[in-house]
Short mmCIF file of C-alpha atoms in Angstrom, two decimals:
data_model
loop_
_atom_site.label_atom_id
_atom_site.label_comp_id
_atom_site.label_asym_id
_atom_site.label_seq_id
_atom_site.Cartn_x
_atom_site.Cartn_y
_atom_site.Cartn_z
CA MET A 160 -14.15 -53.52 -24.33
CA ASP A 161 -11.89 -55.74 -22.20
CA ALA A 162 -9.59 -54.45 -19.50
CA GLU A 163 -6.48 -54.97 -21.60
CA THR A 164 -7.88 -52.90 -24.47
CA ASP A 165 -9.01 -50.19 -22.05
CA ALA A 166 -5.54 -50.01 -20.51
CA GLY A 167 -3.96 -49.68 -23.93
CA SER A 168 -6.34 -46.86 -24.79
CA ILE A 169 -5.54 -45.05 -21.58
CA GLU A 170 -1.81 -45.17 -22.29
CA ALA A 171 -2.40 -43.82 -25.80
CA LEU A 172 -4.41 -40.81 -24.69
CA LEU A 173 -3.18 -37.41 -25.84
CA VAL A 174 -2.43 -34.37 -23.61
CA MET A 175 -5.35 -31.98 -23.48
CA ARG A 176 -5.74 -28.53 -21.94
CA HIS A 177 -8.92 -26.70 -21.17
CA SER A 178 -9.85 -23.46 -19.43
CA ILE A 179 -12.17 -23.18 -16.50
CA ARG A 180 -13.51 -19.82 -15.42
CA ILE A 181 -14.04 -19.68 -11.69
CA THR A 182 -16.20 -16.83 -10.44
CA GLY A 183 -16.19 -16.35 -6.68
CA ALA A 184 -16.32 -13.71 -4.00
CA LEU A 185 -12.67 -12.92 -4.50
CA GLY A 186 -12.90 -12.27 -8.25
CA CYS A 187 -12.44 -14.16 -11.47
CA LEU A 188 -9.56 -16.38 -12.42
CA THR A 189 -8.97 -18.33 -15.61
CA CYS A 190 -6.82 -21.31 -14.96
CA CYS A 191 -5.44 -23.84 -17.40
CA VAL A 192 -5.48 -27.37 -16.03
CA LEU A 193 -3.44 -30.16 -17.55
CA LEU A 194 -5.54 -33.27 -17.58
CA GLY A 195 -2.77 -35.77 -18.21
CA PRO A 196 -3.28 -38.58 -20.76
CA ALA A 197 -6.68 -38.31 -22.46
CA PHE A 198 -8.54 -39.60 -25.55
CA SER A 199 -7.57 -42.33 -27.90
CA GLN A 200 -8.98 -42.55 -31.41
CA GLY A 201 -11.80 -44.75 -30.12
CA PRO A 202 -14.22 -43.38 -27.53
CA THR A 203 -13.91 -44.77 -24.01
CA GLN A 204 -15.97 -44.32 -20.91
CA PHE A 205 -13.23 -42.12 -19.46
CA ALA A 206 -13.06 -39.88 -22.52
CA SER A 207 -16.83 -39.62 -22.59
CA LEU A 208 -16.91 -38.54 -18.95
CA LEU A 209 -14.33 -35.81 -19.58
CA ALA A 210 -16.24 -34.53 -22.59
CA SER A 211 -19.47 -34.47 -20.59
CA ALA A 212 -17.75 -32.65 -17.74
CA GLN A 213 -16.45 -29.96 -20.10
CA GLN A 214 -19.86 -29.52 -21.69
CA ALA A 215 -21.49 -29.17 -18.28
CA GLN A 216 -18.90 -26.55 -17.30
CA ALA A 217 -19.46 -24.62 -20.50
CA ARG A 218 -23.17 -24.25 -19.76
CA GLY A 219 -22.51 -23.42 -16.08
CA ASP A 220 -23.87 -26.67 -14.68
CA PHE A 221 -21.14 -27.23 -12.12
CA GLU A 222 -23.13 -29.80 -10.14
CA ALA A 223 -23.29 -32.06 -13.20
CA ALA A 224 -19.64 -31.35 -14.04
CA ALA A 225 -18.63 -32.40 -10.53
CA GLU A 226 -20.52 -35.66 -10.94
CA PHE A 227 -18.76 -36.45 -14.21
CA TYR A 228 -15.34 -35.58 -12.76
CA TRP A 229 -16.07 -37.72 -9.71
CA LYS A 230 -16.76 -40.71 -11.96
CA ALA A 231 -13.62 -39.98 -13.99
CA VAL A 232 -11.54 -39.84 -10.79
CA ALA A 233 -12.93 -43.23 -9.80
CA ILE A 234 -11.48 -44.65 -13.04
CA HIS A 235 -8.13 -42.83 -12.80
CA PRO A 236 -7.46 -41.77 -9.20
CA GLU A 237 -3.75 -41.37 -10.01
CA ILE A 238 -4.26 -38.19 -12.12
CA PRO A 239 -3.87 -35.15 -9.79
CA GLU A 240 -5.22 -32.67 -12.37
CA LEU A 241 -8.52 -34.56 -12.45
CA LYS A 242 -8.87 -34.21 -8.69
CA ALA A 243 -8.01 -30.52 -8.99
CA ASN A 244 -10.84 -30.11 -11.52
CA LEU A 245 -13.23 -31.97 -9.24
CA GLY A 246 -12.23 -29.66 -6.40
CA LEU A 247 -12.88 -26.62 -8.59
CA MET A 248 -16.40 -27.80 -9.32
CA TYR A 249 -17.06 -28.34 -5.62
CA TYR A 250 -15.58 -24.90 -4.89
CA GLN A 251 -17.88 -23.32 -7.46
CA THR A 252 -20.97 -24.98 -5.98
CA GLY A 253 -20.09 -24.04 -2.39
CA LYS A 254 -19.25 -27.57 -1.23
CA ASP A 255 -16.20 -26.38 0.64
CA GLN A 256 -15.24 -29.47 2.60
CA GLN A 257 -15.55 -31.67 -0.46
CA ALA A 258 -13.48 -29.16 -2.42
CA ILE A 259 -10.78 -29.18 0.27
CA ASP A 260 -10.69 -32.97 0.26
CA ALA A 261 -10.27 -33.08 -3.53
CA PHE A 262 -7.59 -30.36 -3.54
CA SER A 263 -5.76 -32.10 -0.70
CA GLN A 264 -5.65 -35.36 -2.69
CA ALA A 265 -4.39 -33.52 -5.78
CA ILE A 266 -1.65 -31.80 -3.77
CA HIS A 267 -0.66 -35.10 -2.17
CA LEU A 268 -0.13 -36.56 -5.64
CA LYS A 269 1.58 -33.47 -7.05
CA PRO A 270 2.54 -30.81 -4.44
CA ASP A 271 3.57 -28.17 -6.99
CA LEU A 272 0.25 -27.88 -8.81
CA PHE A 273 -0.76 -24.21 -8.77
CA VAL A 274 -4.56 -24.52 -9.03
CA PRO A 275 -5.27 -26.80 -6.05
CA ASN A 276 -2.87 -24.86 -3.83
CA LEU A 277 -4.55 -21.58 -4.78
CA PHE A 278 -8.13 -22.73 -4.34
CA MET A 279 -7.37 -24.81 -1.25
CA GLY A 280 -6.09 -21.59 0.32
CA LEU A 281 -9.01 -19.52 -0.94
CA ASP A 282 -11.46 -22.07 0.42
CA TYR A 283 -9.84 -21.89 3.85
CA VAL A 284 -10.03 -18.07 3.69
CA LYS A 285 -13.70 -18.37 2.80
CA LEU A 286 -14.19 -20.60 5.87
CA LYS A 287 -12.16 -18.14 7.99
CA GLN A 288 -9.57 -20.84 8.72
CA PHE A 289 -6.79 -18.35 8.03
CA LYS A 290 -3.83 -20.20 9.54
CA GLU A 291 -4.63 -23.26 7.43
CA ALA A 292 -4.88 -21.08 4.30
CA ILE A 293 -1.45 -19.45 4.57
CA PRO A 294 0.89 -22.31 3.55
CA TYR A 295 -1.18 -23.13 0.45
CA LEU A 296 -1.46 -19.51 -0.68
CA LYS A 297 2.26 -18.93 -0.04
CA ARG A 298 3.05 -21.90 -2.24
CA ALA A 299 0.63 -20.68 -4.92
CA ALA A 300 2.25 -17.23 -4.88
CA GLN A 301 5.68 -18.82 -5.22
CA LEU A 302 4.56 -21.11 -8.03
CA LYS A 303 2.97 -18.27 -9.99
CA PRO A 304 4.18 -14.83 -8.79
CA THR A 305 2.32 -13.07 -11.63
CA ASP A 306 -1.10 -14.22 -10.41
CA PRO A 307 -2.71 -11.42 -8.37
CA GLN A 308 -5.33 -13.74 -6.84
CA ALA A 309 -2.69 -15.70 -4.96
CA HIS A 310 -1.21 -12.54 -3.40
CA LEU A 311 -4.67 -11.10 -2.67
CA GLY A 312 -5.80 -14.31 -0.96
CA LEU A 313 -2.58 -14.47 1.05
CA GLY A 314 -3.11 -10.88 2.15
CA GLN A 315 -6.61 -11.74 3.35
CA ALA A 316 -5.27 -14.73 5.26
CA TYR A 317 -2.63 -12.61 7.00
CA ALA A 318 -5.23 -9.96 7.78
CA GLY A 319 -7.42 -12.69 9.24
CA ILE A 320 -4.77 -13.67 11.80
CA GLY A 321 -4.06 -10.02 12.60
CA ASN A 322 -0.67 -9.74 10.89
CA THR A 323 -1.41 -6.49 9.11
CA ARG A 324 2.13 -5.78 7.96
CA LEU A 325 2.39 -9.09 6.09
CA ALA A 326 -1.11 -8.50 4.70
CA ILE A 327 0.05 -5.14 3.33
CA ASN A 328 3.09 -6.78 1.74
CA SER A 329 0.89 -9.32 -0.03
CA TYR A 330 -1.67 -6.76 -1.16
CA GLN A 331 1.14 -4.60 -2.47
CA ARG A 332 2.49 -7.52 -4.53
CA ALA A 333 -1.00 -8.11 -5.90
CA ASN A 334 -1.22 -4.42 -6.72
CA ASP A 335 2.14 -4.49 -8.51
CA VAL A 336 0.85 -7.34 -10.69
CA ASP A 337 -2.61 -5.86 -11.34
CA PRO A 338 -2.58 -2.08 -10.69
CA GLN A 339 -5.98 -1.55 -12.32
CA ASN A 340 -7.87 -3.78 -9.88
CA ALA A 341 -10.06 -1.65 -7.62
CA ASP A 342 -10.67 -4.52 -5.20
CA ILE A 343 -6.93 -4.89 -4.55
CA TRP A 344 -6.54 -1.14 -3.97
CA CYS A 345 -9.47 -1.27 -1.54
CA HIS A 346 -7.99 -4.16 0.45
CA LEU A 347 -4.65 -2.33 0.53
CA GLY A 348 -6.23 0.89 1.79
CA VAL A 349 -8.20 -0.89 4.51
CA ALA A 350 -5.07 -2.77 5.60
CA TYR A 351 -3.18 0.51 6.01
CA LEU A 352 -6.03 1.83 8.17
CA GLU A 353 -5.89 -1.32 10.28
CA GLN A 354 -2.14 -0.80 10.70
CA VAL A 355 -2.78 2.74 11.96
CA GLU A 356 -5.16 1.32 14.57
CA ALA A 357 -2.71 -1.43 15.56
CA ASP A 358 0.13 1.08 15.93
CA ALA A 359 -2.06 3.36 18.03
CA ARG A 360 -2.80 0.53 20.46
CA VAL A 361 0.89 -0.25 20.91
CA LEU A 362 1.86 3.40 21.28
CA LEU A 363 -0.79 4.09 23.91
CA THR A 364 0.04 0.91 25.79
CA ARG A 365 3.85 0.98 25.79
CA HIS A 366 4.83 4.57 25.01
CA LYS A 367 2.01 6.70 26.35
CA ASP A 368 4.33 9.30 27.88
CA SER A 369 6.86 9.54 25.03
CA GLY A 370 7.49 12.63 22.95
CA TYR A 371 6.52 10.70 19.81
CA VAL A 372 3.05 9.87 21.11
CA GLN A 373 2.49 13.47 22.19
CA ALA A 374 3.67 14.73 18.79
CA LEU A 375 1.35 12.29 17.02
CA LEU A 376 -1.57 13.43 19.17
CA ALA A 377 -0.67 17.04 18.44
CA ASP A 378 -0.54 16.35 14.68
CA THR A 379 -3.94 14.67 14.89
CA PHE A 380 -5.50 17.53 16.84
CA ALA A 381 -4.08 19.99 14.30
CA GLU A 382 -5.62 18.03 11.40
CA HIS A 383 -8.96 18.27 13.22
CA ARG A 384 -8.36 22.02 13.72
CA ALA A 385 -8.48 21.52 17.49
CA TYR A 386 -5.69 24.02 17.88
CA ILE A 387 -5.83 24.52 21.66
CA GLN A 388 -5.47 20.79 22.33
CA SER A 389 -2.83 20.55 19.61
CA ALA A 390 -0.75 23.33 21.15
CA ASP A 391 -0.90 21.65 24.56
CA ALA A 392 0.24 18.33 23.07
CA TYR A 393 3.12 19.99 21.19
CA LYS A 394 4.29 21.63 24.40
CA LYS A 395 4.26 18.24 26.12
CA ALA A 396 6.16 16.66 23.24
CA LEU A 397 8.81 19.40 23.34
CA SER A 398 9.26 18.90 27.08
CA HIS A 399 10.65 15.41 26.40
CA SER A 400 14.28 14.76 25.61
CA SER A 401 13.35 12.97 22.39
CA PHE A 402 10.70 13.99 19.86
CA PRO A 403 10.31 13.91 16.05
CA PRO A 404 12.12 16.38 13.80
CA ASP A 405 10.01 19.41 12.80
CA THR A 406 8.01 19.33 16.04
CA HIS A 407 8.91 22.98 16.71
CA ALA A 408 7.92 23.85 13.13
CA ASN A 409 4.63 21.94 13.33
CA TYR A 410 3.83 23.76 16.55
CA GLY A 411 4.61 26.98 14.70
CA TYR A 412 1.90 26.22 12.13
CA VAL A 413 -0.62 25.76 14.93
CA LEU A 414 0.38 29.13 16.34
CA VAL A 415 -0.07 30.69 12.88
CA SER A 416 -3.59 29.23 12.82
CA ARG A 417 -4.18 30.86 16.21
CA HIS A 418 -2.85 34.17 14.79
CA ASP A 419 0.03 34.24 17.27
CA LEU A 420 2.67 35.21 14.70
CA PRO A 421 5.49 36.25 17.10
CA SER A 422 5.31 32.90 18.91
CA ALA A 423 5.11 31.08 15.60
CA GLU A 424 8.27 32.82 14.41
CA HIS A 425 9.99 31.80 17.62
CA GLU A 426 9.13 28.13 17.00
CA PHE A 427 10.24 28.22 13.36
CA ASN A 428 13.57 29.72 14.37
CA ALA A 429 13.91 27.19 17.22
CA GLU A 430 13.51 24.42 14.64
CA LEU A 431 16.18 25.93 12.41
CA ALA A 432 18.54 26.29 15.35
CA SER A 433 18.52 22.53 15.95
CA ASN A 434 17.71 21.43 12.40
CA PRO A 435 19.16 24.01 9.96
CA GLY A 436 17.93 22.24 6.83
CA SER A 437 14.30 22.05 7.96
CA LEU A 438 12.13 22.85 4.95
CA MET A 439 9.07 22.78 7.20
CA ALA A 440 10.46 25.68 9.21
CA LYS A 441 11.52 27.58 6.08
CA LEU A 442 8.06 27.13 4.56
CA GLY A 443 6.61 28.35 7.86
CA LEU A 444 8.72 31.50 7.65
CA ALA A 445 7.50 31.98 4.09
CA ARG A 446 3.95 31.88 5.43
CA LEU A 447 4.81 34.45 8.10
CA HIS A 448 6.32 36.78 5.48
CA LEU A 449 3.15 36.51 3.44
CA GLU A 450 0.96 37.18 6.49
CA GLN A 451 3.02 40.35 7.03
CA ASP A 452 2.69 41.39 3.36
CA GLU A 453 6.36 40.70 2.66
CA VAL A 454 5.59 38.90 -0.59
CA ASP A 455 9.08 39.04 -2.09
CA GLU A 456 10.62 37.54 1.03
CA SER A 457 7.93 34.86 1.04
CA VAL A 458 8.61 33.95 -2.60
CA LYS A 459 12.34 33.80 -1.90
CA GLU A 460 11.79 31.22 0.85
CA ILE A 461 9.32 29.23 -1.28
CA VAL A 462 11.72 29.08 -4.23
CA GLY A 463 14.47 27.84 -1.91
CA VAL A 464 12.22 25.08 -0.58
CA PHE A 465 11.17 24.07 -4.11
CA GLU A 466 14.73 23.92 -5.37
CA ALA A 467 15.78 21.78 -2.40
CA ASP A 468 12.92 19.29 -2.70
CA PRO A 469 9.95 19.72 -5.09
CA GLY A 470 8.27 16.65 -3.57
CA PHE A 471 8.27 18.21 -0.13
CA LEU A 472 6.62 21.37 -1.40
CA ALA A 473 4.09 19.38 -3.41
CA SER A 474 3.13 17.48 -0.24
CA ASN A 475 2.88 20.63 1.89
CA ALA A 476 1.60 23.38 -0.43
CA SER A 477 -1.96 22.90 0.82
CA ARG A 478 -0.76 23.18 4.40
CA PHE A 479 1.04 26.41 3.58
CA SER A 480 -2.16 27.84 2.08
CA ALA A 481 -4.58 26.60 4.75
CA GLY A 482 -6.38 29.49 6.44
CA LEU A 483 -4.57 32.10 4.35
CA ALA A 484 -6.66 35.14 3.42
CA PRO A 485 -7.79 34.81 -0.24
CA GLU A 486 -6.35 38.17 -1.19
CA LYS A 487 -2.91 37.17 0.13
CA LEU A 488 -3.01 33.92 -1.81
CA THR A 489 -4.05 35.84 -4.93
CA GLU A 490 -1.14 38.24 -4.50
CA LEU A 491 1.28 35.33 -4.07
CA GLY A 492 -0.06 33.76 -7.27
CA ARG A 493 0.31 37.04 -9.14
CA VAL A 494 3.94 37.46 -8.10
CA LEU A 495 4.79 33.83 -8.84
CA GLU A 496 3.17 34.08 -12.26
CA LYS A 497 5.04 37.28 -13.07
CA ARG A 498 8.36 35.75 -12.03
CA GLN A 499 7.62 32.55 -13.89
CA THR A 500 6.94 34.50 -17.08
CA SER A 501 10.28 36.28 -16.72
CA GLY A 502 12.06 33.00 -15.97
CA GLU A 503 12.95 33.96 -12.40
CA THR A 504 11.13 31.03 -10.78
CA PRO A 505 10.79 27.34 -11.75
CA GLU A 506 8.00 26.53 -14.18
CA ASP A 507 6.02 24.18 -11.93
CA LEU A 508 6.15 26.25 -8.77
CA LEU A 509 2.95 28.16 -9.50
CA ALA A 510 1.12 24.94 -10.40
CA LEU A 511 1.60 23.64 -6.85
CA PHE A 512 -0.38 26.52 -5.43
CA ARG A 513 -3.12 26.27 -8.04
CA ASN A 514 -3.76 22.55 -7.43
CA VAL A 515 -2.70 21.57 -10.93
CA PRO A 516 -2.72 17.74 -11.14
CA PRO A 517 0.79 16.19 -11.14
CA GLU A 518 0.30 14.67 -14.60
CA GLN A 519 -0.17 18.17 -16.07
CA ARG A 520 3.05 19.55 -14.60
CA SER A 521 6.45 19.46 -16.20
CA SER A 522 8.71 16.57 -15.26
CA GLU A 523 10.69 17.12 -12.10
CA PRO A 524 14.44 16.44 -12.10
CA SER A 525 15.17 12.76 -11.61
CA VAL A 526 16.76 12.07 -8.25
CA ALA A 527 17.96 8.68 -9.48
CA ALA A 528 20.09 10.39 -12.10
CA GLN A 529 22.04 12.30 -9.48
CA LYS A 530 25.12 10.86 -7.82
CA THR A 531 24.10 9.46 -4.47
CA SER A 532 25.49 7.07 -1.91
CA ALA A 533 24.46 5.92 1.52
CA GLY A 534 27.36 7.84 3.02
CA ASN A 535 26.00 11.26 2.06
CA GLY A 536 22.41 10.63 3.19
CA ALA A 537 22.96 12.71 6.33
CA GLY A 538 24.46 15.53 4.27
CA PHE A 539 21.41 15.61 1.99
CA TYR A 540 19.11 15.68 5.01
CA GLU A 541 20.99 18.56 6.60
CA ALA A 542 20.65 20.49 3.32
CA GLY A 543 16.90 19.82 3.15
CA LYS A 544 17.35 17.57 0.11
CA TYR A 545 15.05 14.85 1.38
CA ALA A 546 14.41 13.05 -1.90
CA GLN A 547 18.16 12.71 -2.51
CA CYS A 548 18.62 11.51 1.06
CA SER A 549 15.95 8.85 0.50
CA ALA A 550 17.44 7.81 -2.84
CA ALA A 551 20.87 7.45 -1.25
CA LEU A 552 19.68 5.21 1.58
CA ALA A 553 16.77 3.17 0.21
CA PRO A 554 18.77 0.78 -2.02
CA ARG A 555 20.74 -0.42 1.02
CA VAL A 556 17.88 -0.56 3.52
CA GLU A 557 18.54 -4.22 4.41
CA ALA A 558 22.06 -3.40 5.63
CA LEU A 559 21.45 0.02 7.23
CA PRO A 560 22.12 0.56 10.95
CA PRO A 561 19.25 2.00 13.04
CA LYS A 562 20.49 5.61 12.78
CA ASP A 563 20.33 5.45 8.96
CA ILE A 564 16.96 3.68 8.95
CA ARG A 565 15.72 6.54 11.12
CA LEU A 566 17.10 8.99 8.58
CA LEU A 567 15.52 7.09 5.69
CA ALA A 568 12.07 7.05 7.33
CA THR A 569 12.29 10.79 7.94
CA CYS A 570 13.59 11.75 4.50
CA ALA A 571 11.23 9.47 2.60
CA TYR A 572 8.19 10.76 4.49
CA LEU A 573 9.13 14.42 4.10
CA SER A 574 9.76 14.02 0.35
CA GLY A 575 6.37 12.34 -0.16
CA ASN A 576 7.78 8.83 -0.68
CA THR A 577 5.47 7.34 1.91
CA ARG A 578 5.76 3.75 0.69
CA ILE A 579 9.52 3.82 1.32
CA ALA A 580 8.91 5.62 4.60
CA PHE A 581 6.44 2.93 5.67
CA ASP A 582 8.94 0.15 4.99
CA ALA A 583 11.75 1.96 6.82
CA ALA A 584 9.46 2.73 9.75
CA ARG A 585 8.45 -0.93 10.01
CA ARG A 586 12.11 -1.87 10.36
CA LEU A 587 12.66 0.89 12.91
CA ALA A 588 9.66 -0.27 14.96
CA ALA A 589 11.14 -3.78 15.17
CA GLY A 590 13.81 -2.58 17.62
CA SER A 591 12.75 -2.06 21.22
CA ALA A 592 14.87 1.08 21.57
CA THR A 593 13.39 2.65 18.43
CA GLU A 594 9.86 1.22 18.54
CA ALA A 595 8.08 4.47 19.46
CA GLU A 596 9.86 6.44 16.74
CA GLY A 597 9.22 3.71 14.17
CA LEU A 598 5.53 3.53 15.03
CA TYR A 599 5.27 7.33 14.75
CA TRP A 600 6.54 7.31 11.16
CA GLU A 601 4.65 4.14 10.29
CA THR A 602 1.39 5.68 11.49
CA LYS A 603 1.87 8.88 9.55
CA SER A 604 2.91 7.01 6.39
CA ALA A 605 0.05 4.53 6.66
CA GLU A 606 -2.50 7.34 6.97
CA HIS A 607 -1.32 8.86 3.70
CA LEU A 608 -1.07 5.51 1.94
CA ALA A 609 -4.57 4.50 3.07
CA THR A 610 -6.12 7.70 1.74
CA ARG A 611 -4.25 7.40 -1.54
CA ALA A 612 -5.16 3.72 -2.03
CA LEU A 613 -8.85 4.18 -1.28
CA ALA A 614 -9.05 7.29 -3.46
CA HIS A 615 -7.50 5.37 -6.35
CA ALA A 616 -9.85 2.45 -5.77
CA SER A 617 -12.75 4.89 -5.95
CA GLU A 618 -11.43 6.27 -9.24
CA LEU A 619 -11.26 2.77 -10.69
CA ASP A 620 -14.71 1.82 -9.38
CA SER A 621 -16.63 5.06 -8.97
CA SER A 622 -19.92 3.23 -8.37
CA SER A 623 -18.76 1.49 -5.18
CA PRO A 624 -20.73 2.80 -2.16
CA LYS A 625 -18.32 1.00 0.21
CA LEU A 626 -15.38 3.05 -1.06
CA HIS A 627 -17.30 6.32 -0.82
CA VAL A 628 -18.17 5.55 2.81
CA LEU A 629 -14.55 4.71 3.68
CA LEU A 630 -13.22 7.86 2.03
CA GLY A 631 -15.91 9.96 3.66
CA ASP A 632 -14.95 8.61 7.08
CA ILE A 633 -11.28 9.42 6.48
CA TYR A 634 -11.93 12.98 5.36
CA ARG A 635 -14.36 13.60 8.22
CA GLN A 636 -11.78 12.34 10.71
CA ARG A 637 -9.25 14.73 9.20
#
């Protein structure tokens, strides 16, 4: 066949699509690659090479497929999709530098091709050249926002350069696209743990003597049941001019655990004196009433807390019950059940104290359906209506002044909306004057989010020993 005939055949080739399944360390991706003009009615060397490449791919012989694509590229170096396919074959066979060269040539010819941008970035991640990976993975994520692999790879690249917050953002986008992917949940959980560590380093370096650091240490000691050390840290926190809300109440719970009920009552009342809407203090008083066999008074306080914010009580019911004598908990359950039967208490209140899974409870009132605005966020907080406070402020987070971001972080965390709390805390930590406070809420939110993410990953992939080890470490540390 002469050159003129061959050129005419090339121009007459039809558009062809084919699927290539790429299996790598980061998961599986099926990508459709447009191969530009292909096949005329008569067979050509070029068409034969493409057919051979596809056949080699189909049987998993990627070395042979790469050879055929290489020869096809030599005939038509102007087709970027061909070079992308060649790069994919090199990627699959572990020839990373050759893959990068092929992807780079494809991108040079056609910058907005998704596949070479994605796999160029993934190859750089594989080689731990994280800075080089980021621009390609960002472009891939922009070109195809519904592809979880692009967001996951970008998260790994950000994690590789130590930017944990951006890594979390990318993992979260991947999770939003593919919520059933255990690997994404695992990466997200680990990233939250890394953020906790990063925050701790900053806090201990820049804010070692602040009330927020002392309160965080006290909270940590309390979770480890090191109550003497916790009490000392709470006292230090309260000696500062600035410390987190509910610090008096949290100290009160430690004093309950040490069976110092009069001092605990003093701390709960001190919290209410400065923070009248504190549900933590009111729940603490409910615990004191129960310890003193004043069950009706205890139930009255609990019902008030539940009606103000069911999410808060759901997040803190286990804390209320911790260390409580079994017979007292049984009596509380009996009274709650009796009142529920008579319609005196909300239907789901008893379920919270019996560890009924959320999906088996009745639907809670929708906060979104209630009239809210950013202006009444403070009013909701003062009334202990944390979920409504969060709902009022969250939609306008980009425009909120620091005092309202502080309020949003607090309300969202206390109502159990830790993802919103984490985002607000990140913004709060960006200001030098509010860094310590922001890192306090970010740390506490990240701890909860890490546990939740890793637990969900374990549910999706119950056979993973890595996840069991991570979860075991978290629970042992608690």
